[in-house]
Structure formats: C-alpha cells, structure tokens
DNA sequence: GTTAGCACTCGTGTTATTTGAGTGCTAATA
DNA sequence: TATTAGCACTCAAATAACACGAGTGCTAAC
C-alpha cells in the first residue's frame, strides 16, 4: 500500500514530467519546494515507487519518469477533474454558429480540440446503422451520366456519379426511381441492399424491359461503401511535442495517421463514456507508445460517434479529459437540438 | 557560352546529384567512367560552371551541387522528355475503372502520382466558374431542419443542412423552391447570388407572406463558400526524401501543407501547360526550398484544374514532367468522355 | 588543351575528458 | 523509528582532440 507521502511524490513527479518532459530527480524536487521533505527522503520514496512499478529510470543514475502503470494509477486515482471554464466557452461558440451542417461542426470541433491541446484530434462521424433512407433521387446529367443522391432521415447526403447504360430511357428511369422510393423510404441504410434484392428486383423485372442489364446498376447506387467519416485535426500540431523530435517517429506516426481504416477500427470499438488507453494498453501496434483518450457522443437514441485525442503518453490528462467530456456533451446537445423533432 | 564538355559535365553532375543527393566531386566522376576526361579537366570545367552560377559548393572543399540556376538551365535545355510508357498504363487503368465519380478519380490520381514519385501531389478541382445550376432541392428533414441540395450541370453535388425558421410552412417552401428552380436553372453557380438578388427577391416578396425573415435564409443556401476542392496525396511520402531528415523542415512543411488556402492560391494562378518553379522562383515563402511542377487539365471549354507535384529542388524532373503531362492529358480525356454529351 | 602531382581544406566519425545532475547506501540526528 | 546529511559512484551530454578521406585549386609537365 502506498503511504500518503508516496502518493504525493508520485503525483508531483508525474505532474512535473508532464509539464517539462524531463526526468525528475529528488534533489531538484526538494529544492523546488513543492514538497517539504529532503532529497534523501524523497529518494527513498522514489525507490519504493520504482519497486512497485510506478516509476522508471531512463538510465541507472537518471531522474525518474512515470511508467505506464504510473500513468494508469495517476488517471485512476490522482486526477481531480479540472473544470475548464474557458475552453467550454470556446466550444459553445462553435456550436452556436448558424448554418453549419453537421460535418462542418464536427470538422471545426476537431480543429479546435487539437488547437487547445497540441495533440492530434480524431472524430468519427456517427454510424449510419440506424439511419433511414429519406429520399432517393437520380438526376440525369447527360445522355451517359447521372447523379444519384441519397438523403437520410438525419439529413445526411450521399451522392455518386454514374454512367447510365445506353438502353435505359428516361421514362423508365423515372418509373424505377419512383418504385425505389416507394419501397425503400424508411429502410435503414444498412439494409438497403438486402431489401432491394428481396423485394424490389422481382417487382422491377415485371415493369421494366430488359431489366437484367440495369440491375447491377441500381445496386451500385444503393450499396454504400462504408460511409463512416473521419475528421482529423492538427496532424502537424503534434510535431510540437518533444517526443516527436525524432524523424523516424514522425515517419511512423504519419504513415499510421494516413491509414484511415486502421484509425476507424480503433475508434469504432470504443464503449460509452471516457476511455483512456495508455501506451501498450492500445491494441494497435502503431500507437503503442502514445496515449489515446476517447469520448463518445450521441445522436438520437443509440447512434453514436467518438471523439478522441492522440498524444504522447506524457499527456495532459487532466486537461484532455475535461475537455473531451465537455465537448462530447456539447456535441450531443447540439445534435439533439438539431434533430430533436425528426423522430 | 558553355562548351560541349561543360554541358556534359553539368548534365552528369545534376543527374548524379538528383539520384544520390550527395555532392559530386571531380575524382569520383572521372572514375565512374561516365565521362572520358581526367579529374583535373573536369575540375576546371566545374570551376567554370561554378563561376557562371550553375553549380555550388556546400563548403570550400566539398563536391559540387547544382544551384537553382543550374536546375533551371537543366530543365530548360538539358532534359529530353522521357516517355514513361509503364506509368501511362497505370494511369490509364485508373481512368478505366467504372463507377467512380469525378472526385474519386481525382483523389486516386493524386495518390498514384505521389506513389510513383515519392513526392507530395496536389490536385485542385476544376473551378466552378462556368458550371451552371442544374437543379436545386430543399428537403425537409424535421420541423426545424432541412437539407438543401444543389446539382450542377457537371454532376457536381453540393449540400448543406439548414435550420428552417418557424414561420415558413411547407407549401410555401415548395412554392419557393419551384420559383427558384424556374429562375435559376442554367445560371452559372458563381452568379447565383446576384441573380437571386436582382430577379427573384422581388418576385418572392409578392408570393410569400412575411418573406423578409426568409430571405437571408435562402441566400445562405445559394451563396457558395469557395467550393474549390483540394486533393493532396502522399503527405507522408515526402518524408522518404533525405532532405527531410531534419525535424524543423518537416514541421514547416506540414504547417504549410495543412494550410489549404495558401496552397489553393498557389495553384490557382498557374497558366496552361507545364509550369516549373524551382526554389526561390516560388513566390510563397514556405516552399522556397522546394520545387513545384504543375500541369493543367481541362474540363469542357475553358474550365480547368491543376495537378502538381511538390518535392525537393533535387527532383527527378524528367520523370515528373513526363508523368504530369501524361496524367493531365488522360485526365482531360476522361473528363471529356464523361461529360461530352452534356453540353 | 589536357593531365599529373601536390599542398591544403573541411566535414565526418572516433575517442577521451569533463561536467553535472542523479542515485544508493550508511551513519548521524530528531 | 522516521528523517536527513554526507559521500562515493554512475552515466548522458557536451566539448575537445585527432585521424581520415573525398574534395579543391594551382602549377608544371605532357
């Protein structure tokens, strides 16, 4: 069990290291006056804390730095959630702004988040699993081409250009779109393709000549390719952190951050509330020496997205946690206001 | 005036330096056998070339590296445009792929471009100045909100969520949209707002009760905020270049590349054809030690976009130039095929 | 005009040396 | 018994000293 003083020592060391990024030594601590004990006393506690695995040395005669276990203890027991009044204001101001659409709000949130912290922020848009089709439209652009536009009940718009097979004529197209709309409105996006196959293919075959060649076509319109959107802010901000003073680290960080799939998977698995993964607690190899703090936000009943900050394990956990939880709250509220009458 | 041999020396030195990134010395050159003269002879020519400003030394007893003037001479006189057969194939294959829409083609082009070169590629979407409105739609999502969708005659889709003022009722909205469509179809996107002000505001005032509160509203839908899209590929690719072995350079590169406005302006000013800016020839401070190669592509009559590669001044100009010119040709052709019947 | 030869330069890489902040341990102190 | 002072020891980082080698410029010979 840890004594009072050991707790204090641990806390001060971690705070100090988070601030300065330099190993902290007993003599310096004692001199700084933040703790009223002599260097020798502190030294003994440090040795104990190291034995217990909360601290580490970078080399045999260096000052101590927190281990991952140390950080873990710190965030679990030593952190007093800091209410970040001023930051909340900044966030609220974004939310207030007028005509932005959801995408823009999220994008801006990501940027501000990273601005305020100097870490890299990642926001993943809400999954569309529960979203339903509101309207499907196909607009001919020329003889060959058309745009298909899908609108969901949350106001999300997907569109894709397509080249139209020669054989289809305009009145047929109109007929098909009508049928599709009749049958597909209200169907969850994720099931569009299934419903199309089961209920509509047969129907259309009856009404449309030579439907075979068109089928694969409509299908392409309907089958969404993973529409989860990722917003990343401050990719270069993180270069300010001293742990990125090494070219190789930068390289590997950027190759990781550009691989959107990996990141998406990383965040999708997150549960409700605040999540903290420190260093090796992360399952993804590429960020095993970073920390990832996540928070979820709600859109409607059970759809949700995740906002996250990625930074060195030496992270300003206090600040980050309070920031993320306020942002997630604000974001949920803004979305709620936005969509509240749409259910 | 330069002698034959001096030209040869210059060319070989630049080629060599582009390949290895190491200053090249007379002895090594002579030994390598690519030129049948002794080190001393080469040395004399090098000294002359340096006097004329084509070469530089990194320090008093180092080998020579090309100066910016040297590169300039090289691209203007010494380069035989290399036909890159295999690369063209790769590019063609992208263009062939089926259902992609314009955005996707461009995105993929950017990625391939950077893949093939290890530089950072930038593609700027065609300006919408000449594009005309094809269809405007406003779809109510809930009591408060709606999505506005604008489709252009090139199949480009813009959309934005809006909150609807309480006062407007649905039938009014429908009326307004009809009027807007009637009057605005075929109007160039860029003039939408002007036409709206001049021709439509008056009209709507007559038909709609309490139009004042709605006006600012519709306007927000119509006024596009700079819809020029930027596609950047291989932001991290460029880290492979040895000139980016310095953390500060990386930092400044990334802060630059994330500033989309600056980049957009950089590219927008480019004239037709291939453009080469070496080092200080660039007007933008942040890339004064890089080279930027640009090529334009056409969409229709006079709309165009720009594709570009950004890399160290020690760039594989031969390869890059041929690659860019084939890509711009292919891109224009693909777009032409895509839209040819839409005019 | 070309080349060989030679003295000189200077970045790079290696090895020694010094310095200073840190540690662990033991003995003295409150 | 808990704390502190004192001391010998460690090691990273900074500095200096040195050799090496690829390069240059210049002069004289071919």
XYZ file of C-alpha atoms (C1' of nucleotides) in Angstrom:
746
model
C 0.000 0.000 0.000
C 1.142 3.490 -0.725
C 1.757 5.992 2.043
C 0.375 9.498 1.842
C 3.758 10.874 1.058
C 4.410 8.367 -1.669
C 1.171 9.338 -3.309
C 2.202 12.938 -3.150
C 5.616 12.175 -4.585
C 4.112 10.174 -7.386
C 1.641 12.883 -8.213
C 4.226 15.641 -8.199
C 6.627 13.671 -10.319
C 4.007 12.911 -12.925
C 2.728 16.472 -12.984
C 6.240 17.726 -13.338
C 7.184 15.314 -16.077
C 4.005 16.036 -17.995
C 4.929 19.668 -17.932
C 8.617 19.526 -18.702
C 9.228 16.185 -20.412
C 12.449 15.878 -18.409
C 13.135 13.093 -15.921
C 12.672 14.490 -12.447
C 15.242 13.978 -9.700
C 14.944 14.026 -5.950
C 17.276 16.937 -5.336
C 15.504 19.201 -7.805
C 12.096 18.282 -6.419
C 13.129 19.045 -2.899
C 14.652 22.362 -3.864
C 11.612 23.418 -5.829
C 9.704 23.457 -2.551
C 6.565 21.745 -3.769
C 7.173 19.097 -1.155
C 8.589 19.720 2.344
C 10.992 16.825 2.597
C 14.631 16.424 1.978
C 16.065 14.976 -1.188
C 17.063 11.822 0.649
C 13.551 11.157 1.894
C 12.073 11.696 -1.490
C 14.745 9.458 -2.891
C 13.634 6.623 -0.683
C 10.034 7.020 -1.740
C 11.083 7.153 -5.324
C 12.958 3.909 -4.944
C 9.866 2.308 -3.416
C 7.628 3.649 -6.149
C 10.029 2.251 -8.684
C 9.975 -1.134 -6.999
C 6.214 -1.082 -7.242
C 6.436 -0.269 -10.922
C 5.040 3.224 -10.939
C 8.251 4.921 -11.895
C 11.154 4.168 -14.170
C 14.633 5.393 -14.780
C 15.916 6.182 -18.247
C 19.342 5.022 -17.117
C 20.868 3.900 -13.877
C 21.628 7.335 -12.499
C 18.898 9.400 -14.048
C 15.834 11.026 -12.568
C 12.553 9.167 -12.654
C 9.851 9.191 -15.259
C 6.386 7.712 -14.876
C 5.866 4.199 -16.159
C 2.672 3.317 -17.979
C 1.463 1.744 -14.778
C 2.256 5.055 -13.113
C 0.148 6.969 -15.580
C -2.615 4.474 -15.164
C -2.625 4.937 -11.398
C -2.462 8.662 -11.915
C -5.533 8.864 -14.120
C -7.430 6.379 -11.971
C -6.738 7.854 -8.560
C -4.760 11.042 -8.603
C -6.615 13.224 -11.031
C -9.085 15.810 -9.866
C -11.274 16.553 -12.845
C -10.479 20.095 -13.774
C -13.377 22.169 -14.921
C -12.132 24.033 -17.911
C -14.394 27.046 -17.914
C -12.758 28.955 -20.634
C -12.471 26.063 -23.005
C -16.149 25.349 -22.700
C -16.855 28.837 -23.861
C -14.786 28.373 -26.949
C -16.584 25.160 -27.700
C -20.011 26.670 -27.123
C -19.197 29.430 -29.530
C -18.598 26.959 -32.273
C -21.831 25.197 -31.612
C -23.771 28.398 -31.691
C -22.676 29.406 -35.155
C -25.504 29.387 -37.531
C -25.902 27.481 -40.692
C -23.159 24.964 -40.419
C -24.083 21.480 -41.166
C -23.144 18.573 -39.076
C -19.996 17.797 -40.996
C -18.732 21.287 -40.520
C -19.404 21.365 -36.828
C -17.521 18.168 -36.396
C -14.663 19.348 -38.537
C -14.330 22.538 -36.574
C -14.545 20.715 -33.294
C -11.666 18.552 -34.357
C -9.579 21.550 -35.215
C -10.314 23.430 -32.035
C -9.675 20.365 -29.953
C -6.244 19.987 -31.376
C -5.598 23.695 -31.197
C -6.346 23.736 -27.490
C -4.184 20.760 -26.707
C -1.459 20.492 -29.318
C -2.317 16.869 -29.779
C -3.923 15.245 -32.766
C -7.668 15.011 -32.607
C -9.795 12.437 -34.310
C -13.537 12.491 -34.590
C -15.503 9.729 -36.137
C -18.917 10.544 -37.513
C -21.925 8.741 -36.191
C -22.523 5.364 -37.681
C -25.340 5.227 -40.088
C -26.559 1.853 -38.956
C -29.800 3.241 -37.608
C -30.248 5.977 -40.131
C -33.024 5.505 -42.576
C -33.460 6.481 -46.166
C -35.473 9.626 -46.589
C -35.267 10.113 -50.289
C -33.514 8.707 -53.301
C -33.048 10.688 -56.455
C -31.436 10.077 -59.766
C -30.775 13.132 -61.851
C -29.725 12.728 -65.480
C -26.818 14.978 -66.305
C -26.240 13.944 -69.889
C -27.036 11.009 -72.136
C -24.406 8.982 -70.443
C -24.299 10.197 -66.938
C -26.440 10.856 -63.944
C -26.039 11.635 -60.291
C -27.691 9.547 -57.663
C -28.459 11.284 -54.420
C -29.441 9.586 -51.199
C -30.733 11.590 -48.278
C -31.134 10.066 -44.831
C -33.563 10.992 -42.110
C -30.729 12.673 -40.271
C -30.099 14.979 -43.172
C -27.006 13.206 -44.313
C -26.452 13.363 -48.058
C -24.579 10.800 -50.120
C -24.104 11.162 -53.808
C -22.350 9.447 -56.622
C -21.972 9.997 -60.313
C -22.837 7.090 -62.524
C -22.741 6.369 -66.195
C -26.091 5.258 -67.472
C -26.311 2.214 -69.723
C -27.441 3.137 -73.228
C -30.550 1.063 -73.058
C -32.326 2.781 -70.258
C -34.634 5.519 -71.318
C -35.728 8.400 -69.239
C -39.284 7.394 -68.541
C -38.099 4.011 -67.371
C -35.657 5.659 -65.096
C -38.349 7.768 -63.585
C -40.530 4.756 -63.061
C -37.719 2.925 -61.341
C -36.868 5.786 -59.070
C -40.492 6.038 -58.042
C -40.641 2.378 -57.240
C -37.415 2.524 -55.350
C -38.581 5.457 -53.309
C -41.888 3.822 -52.542
C -40.265 0.710 -51.312
C -37.094 1.980 -49.737
C -38.160 5.046 -47.823
C -37.716 4.435 -44.151
C -35.474 1.452 -44.687
C -32.245 1.609 -42.678
C -29.340 2.481 -44.926
C -27.513 -0.582 -43.909
C -30.288 -2.853 -45.140
C -30.940 -1.105 -48.412
C -29.153 -3.671 -50.458
C -30.854 -6.620 -48.830
C -34.320 -5.157 -49.218
C -33.539 -4.248 -52.781
C -32.595 -7.812 -53.562
C -35.510 -9.416 -51.824
C -38.406 -7.146 -52.556
C -37.630 -4.950 -55.455
C -35.712 -6.889 -58.038
C -38.714 -9.037 -58.764
C -41.030 -6.101 -58.963
C -38.881 -4.185 -61.351
C -38.433 -7.147 -63.613
C -42.147 -7.081 -64.224
C -42.332 -3.416 -65.099
C -39.135 -2.715 -66.936
C -37.977 -4.205 -70.200
C -34.596 -5.790 -70.176
C -34.102 -5.183 -66.530
C -31.187 -7.548 -66.228
C -28.626 -5.107 -67.553
C -29.865 -2.386 -65.262
C -29.923 -4.337 -62.102
C -26.233 -4.345 -61.311
C -26.506 -0.689 -61.953
C -29.063 0.291 -59.417
C -27.324 -1.931 -56.994
C -24.174 0.092 -57.311
C -26.119 3.145 -56.350
C -27.593 1.598 -53.301
C -24.658 -0.264 -51.896
C -22.844 2.185 -49.736
C -19.162 1.761 -49.291
C -18.516 2.330 -45.646
C -19.711 5.852 -45.221
C -18.105 6.390 -41.841
C -16.345 9.692 -41.989
C -13.202 10.553 -40.157
C -12.176 14.044 -39.175
C -8.622 14.550 -38.103
C -7.332 17.823 -36.738
C -3.850 19.009 -36.020
C -1.822 16.378 -37.759
C 1.089 18.748 -37.638
C 0.303 20.135 -34.238
C 1.647 17.071 -32.601
C 5.062 17.756 -34.053
C 5.436 20.409 -31.385
C 5.681 17.695 -28.751
C 9.285 16.985 -27.839
C 8.765 13.239 -28.115
C 8.454 13.784 -31.831
C 11.937 15.160 -32.166
C 12.955 12.053 -33.994
C 12.457 11.695 -37.697
C 11.653 8.013 -37.553
C 8.917 8.561 -35.016
C 7.422 11.214 -37.211
C 7.519 8.907 -40.174
C 5.756 6.107 -38.420
C 3.225 8.458 -36.918
C 2.275 9.843 -40.274
C 2.074 6.528 -42.013
C -0.257 5.455 -39.244
C -2.426 8.546 -39.258
C -2.922 8.357 -43.008
C -4.291 4.881 -42.783
C -7.867 5.829 -42.145
C -9.164 2.314 -41.916
C -6.973 1.412 -39.052
C -7.941 4.518 -37.158
C -11.599 3.990 -37.804
C -11.430 0.490 -36.398
C -9.502 1.757 -33.452
C -12.282 4.134 -32.522
C -15.289 2.141 -33.516
C -14.680 -0.393 -30.805
C -14.963 2.209 -28.055
C -17.700 1.934 -25.469
C -19.736 4.713 -23.955
C -18.119 7.401 -21.876
C -14.497 8.362 -21.469
C -11.881 5.828 -22.452
C -8.202 6.055 -21.724
C -5.607 3.822 -23.313
C -2.052 4.397 -22.279
C 0.842 3.159 -24.392
C 0.810 -0.603 -24.571
C -2.780 -0.728 -23.481
C -3.516 0.154 -27.069
C -4.070 -2.856 -29.202
C -2.818 -1.245 -32.373
C 0.902 -1.629 -32.799
C 1.499 1.765 -34.320
C 0.385 3.742 -31.290
C 1.857 1.594 -28.573
C 3.937 4.498 -27.351
C 1.114 7.007 -27.457
C -1.985 7.564 -25.399
C -5.473 7.698 -26.761
C -8.297 9.375 -24.911
C -11.770 8.847 -26.288
C -15.247 10.081 -25.532
C -18.476 9.195 -27.223
C -21.273 11.446 -28.267
C -24.848 10.577 -29.025
C -27.004 11.283 -31.963
C -30.560 10.298 -31.198
C -31.232 7.091 -29.324
C -28.347 4.811 -29.821
C -26.293 6.056 -32.671
C -23.062 7.493 -31.649
C -19.729 8.715 -32.712
C -16.423 9.010 -30.977
C -14.104 11.920 -30.416
C -10.534 11.249 -29.474
C -7.199 12.790 -28.779
C -3.960 11.109 -29.634
C -0.783 12.279 -27.966
C 2.330 11.118 -26.163
C 1.839 9.042 -23.034
C 3.120 12.138 -21.291
C -0.209 13.758 -21.906
C -2.027 16.470 -20.023
C -4.622 14.003 -18.886
C -6.448 16.417 -16.624
C -6.990 18.958 -19.304
C -7.703 16.477 -22.034
C -10.258 14.515 -20.087
C -12.236 17.530 -19.019
C -12.044 18.947 -22.491
C -13.252 15.791 -24.140
C -16.115 15.293 -21.763
C -17.370 18.824 -22.207
C -17.043 18.603 -25.928
C -18.874 15.328 -26.120
C -21.682 16.780 -24.061
C -21.898 19.901 -26.145
C -21.793 17.933 -29.318
C -24.583 15.637 -28.250
C -26.667 18.600 -27.210
C -26.108 20.432 -30.442
C -27.106 17.357 -32.390
C -30.103 16.813 -30.222
C -31.326 20.313 -30.784
C -30.687 19.914 -34.436
C -32.623 16.744 -34.902
C -34.893 16.644 -31.945
C -38.126 16.851 -33.879
C -37.107 14.478 -36.571
C -38.019 11.321 -34.725
C 28.989 30.412 -73.646
C 29.192 26.848 -72.476
C 31.400 24.328 -74.240
C 30.130 20.900 -75.183
C 32.076 19.352 -72.422
C 30.839 21.788 -69.846
C 27.283 20.984 -70.811
C 28.043 17.321 -70.416
C 29.640 17.880 -67.053
C 26.715 19.943 -65.867
C 24.249 17.366 -67.002
C 26.069 14.467 -65.420
C 26.512 16.291 -62.157
C 22.844 17.167 -61.935
C 21.732 13.686 -62.880
C 24.068 12.222 -60.342
C 23.030 14.562 -57.578
C 19.360 14.002 -58.274
C 19.954 10.332 -57.879
C 22.186 10.252 -54.839
C 21.636 13.547 -53.019
C 25.380 13.664 -52.361
C 27.649 16.437 -53.600
C 29.578 15.125 -56.580
C 33.311 15.512 -56.899
C 35.601 15.507 -59.912
C 37.644 12.479 -58.953
C 34.578 10.306 -58.394
C 33.006 11.434 -61.639
C 36.123 10.655 -63.620
C 36.493 7.247 -62.056
C 32.867 6.326 -62.632
C 33.620 6.440 -66.344
C 30.534 8.299 -67.438
C 32.838 10.922 -68.876
C 36.201 10.247 -70.561
C 38.267 13.005 -69.039
C 40.584 13.198 -66.115
C 39.579 14.541 -62.774
C 41.647 17.671 -63.293
C 39.914 18.526 -66.534
C 36.533 18.037 -65.013
C 37.675 20.108 -62.100
C 38.417 23.023 -64.361
C 35.027 22.822 -66.002
C 33.392 22.597 -62.621
C 35.155 25.726 -61.513
C 33.951 27.498 -64.634
C 30.394 26.276 -64.132
C 30.544 27.496 -60.591
C 31.764 30.899 -61.731
C 28.808 31.078 -64.064
C 26.485 30.224 -61.205
C 25.309 26.802 -62.298
C 26.988 24.919 -59.519
C 27.661 25.483 -55.843
C 29.795 24.059 -53.102
C 28.425 23.192 -49.709
C 31.771 24.131 -48.219
C 35.114 25.166 -49.563
C 36.457 21.712 -50.241
C 33.289 19.801 -50.988
C 31.961 18.396 -54.207
C 29.526 20.434 -56.260
C 25.767 20.537 -56.117
C 23.519 22.207 -58.650
C 22.391 25.755 -57.904
C 18.844 26.782 -58.629
C 20.130 28.446 -61.753
C 21.710 25.116 -62.607
C 18.419 23.285 -62.258
C 16.737 25.956 -64.300
C 19.235 25.506 -67.134
C 18.868 21.771 -66.800
C 15.101 21.727 -67.214
C 15.218 24.326 -69.975
C 17.954 22.828 -72.114
C 19.273 19.547 -70.904
C 16.190 17.457 -70.425
C 14.999 15.033 -73.041
C 11.368 14.376 -72.264
C 11.208 10.787 -71.212
C 8.191 8.869 -72.347
C 7.097 6.874 -69.387
C 5.308 4.005 -71.022
C 4.667 1.978 -67.968
C 3.380 4.825 -65.898
C 0.862 5.714 -68.505
C -0.523 2.248 -68.257
C -1.035 2.610 -64.561
C -2.774 5.893 -65.065
C -4.999 4.564 -67.809
C -6.072 1.743 -65.588
C -7.373 4.155 -63.031
C -9.298 6.081 -65.602
C -10.913 2.985 -66.946
C -12.438 1.912 -63.662
C -16.145 2.022 -63.689
C -18.445 3.868 -61.440
C -16.104 6.283 -59.839
C -17.194 9.798 -59.793
C -15.016 12.684 -60.644
C -13.920 13.322 -57.098
C -12.777 9.778 -56.729
C -10.828 9.743 -59.947
C -9.019 12.850 -58.907
C -8.359 11.525 -55.453
C -6.912 8.345 -56.819
C -4.826 10.185 -59.344
C -3.307 12.203 -56.560
C -2.439 9.091 -54.658
C -0.935 7.274 -57.584
C 1.042 10.303 -58.601
C 2.653 10.513 -55.249
C 3.131 6.781 -55.097
C 5.046 6.798 -58.371
C 7.290 9.664 -57.401
C 7.574 9.766 -53.635
C 6.770 13.433 -53.717
C 3.639 15.121 -52.491
C 0.966 15.558 -55.090
C -1.670 18.217 -55.125
C -4.656 18.333 -57.400
C -7.046 21.178 -57.451
C -10.550 20.508 -58.718
C -11.852 22.462 -61.654
C -13.220 25.850 -60.798
C -16.933 26.039 -60.918
C -16.990 29.431 -62.534
C -18.567 28.142 -65.711
C -20.657 25.414 -64.169
C -24.347 26.005 -64.201
C -27.097 25.064 -61.831
C -28.994 22.012 -62.896
C -31.322 21.542 -60.022
C -31.982 22.905 -56.589
C -33.801 20.973 -53.961
C -34.800 21.561 -50.406
C -35.802 18.544 -48.458
C -37.434 18.949 -45.046
C -35.891 16.636 -42.514
C -37.778 17.714 -39.437
C -39.783 20.703 -38.256
C -36.637 22.646 -37.780
C -34.263 21.372 -40.321
C -33.896 20.698 -43.981
C -31.182 19.827 -46.463
C -30.577 21.952 -49.470
C -29.045 20.192 -52.441
C -27.581 21.892 -55.463
C -26.651 19.890 -58.510
C -24.593 21.407 -61.312
C -24.620 20.559 -64.998
C -21.325 18.743 -64.496
C -22.893 16.460 -61.953
C -21.283 18.104 -59.008
C -23.377 17.976 -55.850
C -23.269 20.497 -53.055
C -25.407 20.175 -49.998
C -25.926 21.866 -46.710
C -28.129 21.368 -43.726
C -30.141 24.331 -42.618
C -32.476 25.105 -39.792
C -35.778 26.327 -41.052
C -37.354 29.412 -39.482
C -40.550 28.602 -37.638
C -42.688 30.768 -39.800
C -42.211 29.051 -43.087
C -44.728 26.401 -43.862
C -44.277 23.517 -46.162
C -46.418 24.623 -49.029
C -44.656 27.954 -49.075
C -41.362 26.196 -49.171
C -42.426 24.139 -52.117
C -43.585 27.224 -53.908
C -40.303 28.923 -53.304
C -38.244 26.032 -54.482
C -40.262 25.886 -57.661
C -39.723 29.530 -58.307
C -36.058 29.253 -57.577
C -35.666 26.347 -59.927
C -37.554 28.091 -62.657
C -35.402 31.125 -62.470
C -32.068 29.742 -61.549
C -31.688 26.670 -63.728
C -28.870 27.260 -66.148
C -27.444 30.151 -64.214
C -23.712 29.859 -63.548
C -23.098 28.917 -59.957
C -20.958 31.920 -59.457
C -23.760 34.277 -60.357
C -26.490 32.592 -58.377
C -26.435 35.114 -55.619
C -26.528 38.105 -57.929
C -29.406 36.757 -59.958
C -31.233 35.870 -56.799
C -30.940 39.411 -55.549
C -31.888 41.091 -58.760
C -34.612 38.936 -60.181
C -36.026 36.746 -57.507
C -36.255 38.648 -54.286
C -38.906 40.932 -55.717
C -40.852 38.064 -57.145
C -40.914 36.096 -53.951
C -41.975 39.063 -51.932
C -45.126 39.112 -53.925
C -45.993 35.480 -53.471
C -44.858 34.684 -49.994
C -46.110 36.171 -46.748
C -43.530 37.690 -44.497
C -40.746 36.982 -46.888
C -38.287 39.250 -45.135
C -37.357 36.732 -42.491
C -36.870 34.035 -45.068
C -34.735 35.949 -47.448
C -31.462 35.808 -45.602
C -32.216 32.206 -45.372
C -32.464 31.249 -48.970
C -29.492 33.384 -49.600
C -27.410 31.280 -47.282
C -28.339 28.268 -49.328
C -27.324 29.834 -52.555
C -24.139 31.584 -51.629
C -21.405 29.056 -52.106
C -18.379 29.346 -49.953
C -15.425 28.716 -52.195
C -16.142 25.225 -53.388
C -12.678 24.638 -54.803
C -11.573 21.245 -53.654
C -8.044 20.243 -52.946
C -6.741 16.706 -53.134
C -3.398 16.028 -51.587
C -1.628 12.722 -51.882
C 1.409 11.351 -50.142
C 1.815 13.859 -47.409
C 3.948 11.352 -45.633
C 5.608 10.016 -48.753
C 7.834 13.002 -48.962
C 9.384 12.096 -45.641
C 11.335 9.474 -47.542
C 13.378 12.182 -49.204
C 16.705 12.700 -47.475
C 16.270 16.459 -47.458
C 13.530 15.928 -44.934
C 15.818 14.363 -42.415
C 15.522 17.435 -40.300
C 12.709 17.848 -37.846
C 12.365 21.573 -38.367
C 11.973 21.154 -42.098
C 9.291 18.583 -41.528
C 7.490 20.872 -39.164
C 7.434 23.776 -41.548
C 6.467 21.546 -44.430
C 3.468 20.187 -42.595
C 2.274 23.508 -41.318
C 2.407 24.697 -44.891
C 0.660 21.724 -46.413
C -2.201 21.929 -43.940
C -2.942 25.466 -44.888
C -5.219 24.698 -47.774
C -5.916 28.271 -48.682
C -2.330 29.068 -49.328
C -1.915 26.023 -51.494
C -5.055 26.727 -53.426
C -3.868 30.220 -54.230
C -0.507 28.875 -55.188
C -2.039 26.617 -57.802
C -4.882 28.770 -58.987
C -2.519 31.284 -60.512
C -0.998 28.742 -62.856
C -1.322 29.161 -66.586
C -1.930 26.487 -69.159
C 0.588 23.765 -69.755
C 3.519 22.609 -67.691
C 4.904 25.008 -65.113
C 8.129 24.595 -63.220
C 9.094 26.690 -60.218
C 12.406 25.921 -58.641
C 13.218 27.012 -55.108
C 13.205 30.758 -54.828
C 11.271 31.075 -58.022
C 8.289 30.214 -55.872
C 6.586 33.242 -54.530
C 5.306 31.541 -51.417
C 7.809 31.743 -48.607
C 7.111 28.300 -47.207
C 8.245 26.413 -50.295
C 11.238 28.473 -51.241
C 13.487 25.483 -50.894
C 11.230 23.125 -52.785
C 10.265 22.736 -56.412
C 6.754 22.772 -57.703
C 5.813 21.266 -61.024
C 2.332 21.950 -62.280
C 0.199 20.906 -65.209
C -3.311 21.919 -66.061
C -6.179 19.805 -67.234
C -9.329 20.818 -68.986
C -12.929 20.178 -68.257
C -15.023 21.343 -71.133
C -14.196 24.571 -72.885
C -12.318 26.730 -70.508
C -12.701 25.331 -67.080
C -9.624 23.785 -65.738
C -7.899 22.427 -62.783
C -4.289 21.975 -61.891
C -2.283 18.964 -60.871
C 1.029 19.471 -59.191
C 3.942 17.765 -57.538
C 5.840 19.286 -54.689
C 9.284 17.961 -53.874
C 12.842 18.956 -53.100
C 14.651 21.066 -55.677
C 16.622 17.904 -56.252
C 13.695 16.464 -58.080
C 13.506 13.883 -60.798
C 12.416 16.492 -63.268
C 12.477 14.179 -66.258
C 10.205 11.661 -64.732
C 7.931 14.150 -63.065
C 7.386 16.260 -66.134
C 6.530 13.346 -68.358
C 4.299 11.903 -65.704
C 2.401 15.101 -65.158
C 1.870 15.761 -68.797
C 0.525 12.288 -69.443
C -1.707 12.465 -66.438
C -3.097 15.826 -67.383
C -3.857 14.523 -70.843
C -5.509 11.407 -69.548
C -7.483 13.337 -67.011
C -8.788 15.759 -69.585
C -9.748 12.915 -71.852
C -11.516 11.032 -69.124
C -13.455 14.107 -68.212
C -14.278 14.799 -71.804
C -15.648 11.342 -72.306
C -17.560 11.641 -69.117
C -19.252 14.890 -69.948
C -19.056 15.069 -73.687
C -22.744 14.941 -74.296
C -23.708 17.239 -71.514
C -23.068 20.474 -73.394
C 44.181 21.718 -74.414
C 44.782 18.017 -71.108
C 46.647 15.697 -67.256
C 49.559 14.514 -63.176
C 51.030 15.895 -58.822
C 50.865 18.165 -54.529
C 49.550 21.023 -50.690
C 45.579 22.409 -48.475
C 40.539 22.359 -46.679
C 36.941 20.773 -44.174
C 33.028 17.621 -42.904
C 32.583 13.187 -40.600
C 33.454 9.797 -37.331
C 36.052 8.238 -33.329
C 37.956 8.538 -28.862
C 38.985 10.957 -24.401
C 37.760 14.102 -20.993
C 34.982 16.881 -18.228
C 30.827 18.237 -16.053
C 26.679 17.901 -13.565
C 22.508 16.028 -12.121
C 21.229 11.994 -10.421
C 21.418 7.604 -7.461
C 22.118 4.203 -3.416
C 23.790 3.447 0.871
C 25.357 4.356 5.585
C 25.611 6.855 9.597
C 24.054 10.657 12.302
C 20.076 13.199 14.075
C 15.367 14.483 15.929
C 11.612 4.981 14.136
C 11.419 8.256 10.627
C 14.144 11.715 8.532
C 18.244 13.806 6.880
C 23.220 14.705 5.744
C 27.116 13.036 3.551
C 29.721 10.535 0.291
C 31.119 7.544 -3.405
C 29.555 6.166 -7.698
C 27.091 6.319 -12.471
C 26.055 7.908 -16.794
C 24.261 11.156 -20.570
C 25.590 15.041 -22.732
C 28.717 18.419 -24.021
C 33.471 19.510 -25.527
C 37.863 18.879 -27.320
C 41.388 16.479 -29.931
C 42.558 13.738 -33.722
C 42.772 10.992 -37.899
C 40.642 10.063 -42.277
C 39.206 10.840 -46.777
C 36.993 12.991 -50.500
C 37.304 17.145 -52.280
C 39.591 21.565 -54.207
C 42.977 24.925 -56.551
C 47.105 25.582 -58.655
C 51.384 24.728 -61.113
C 54.127 22.351 -64.169
C 54.706 18.800 -67.428
C 52.880 16.306 -71.440
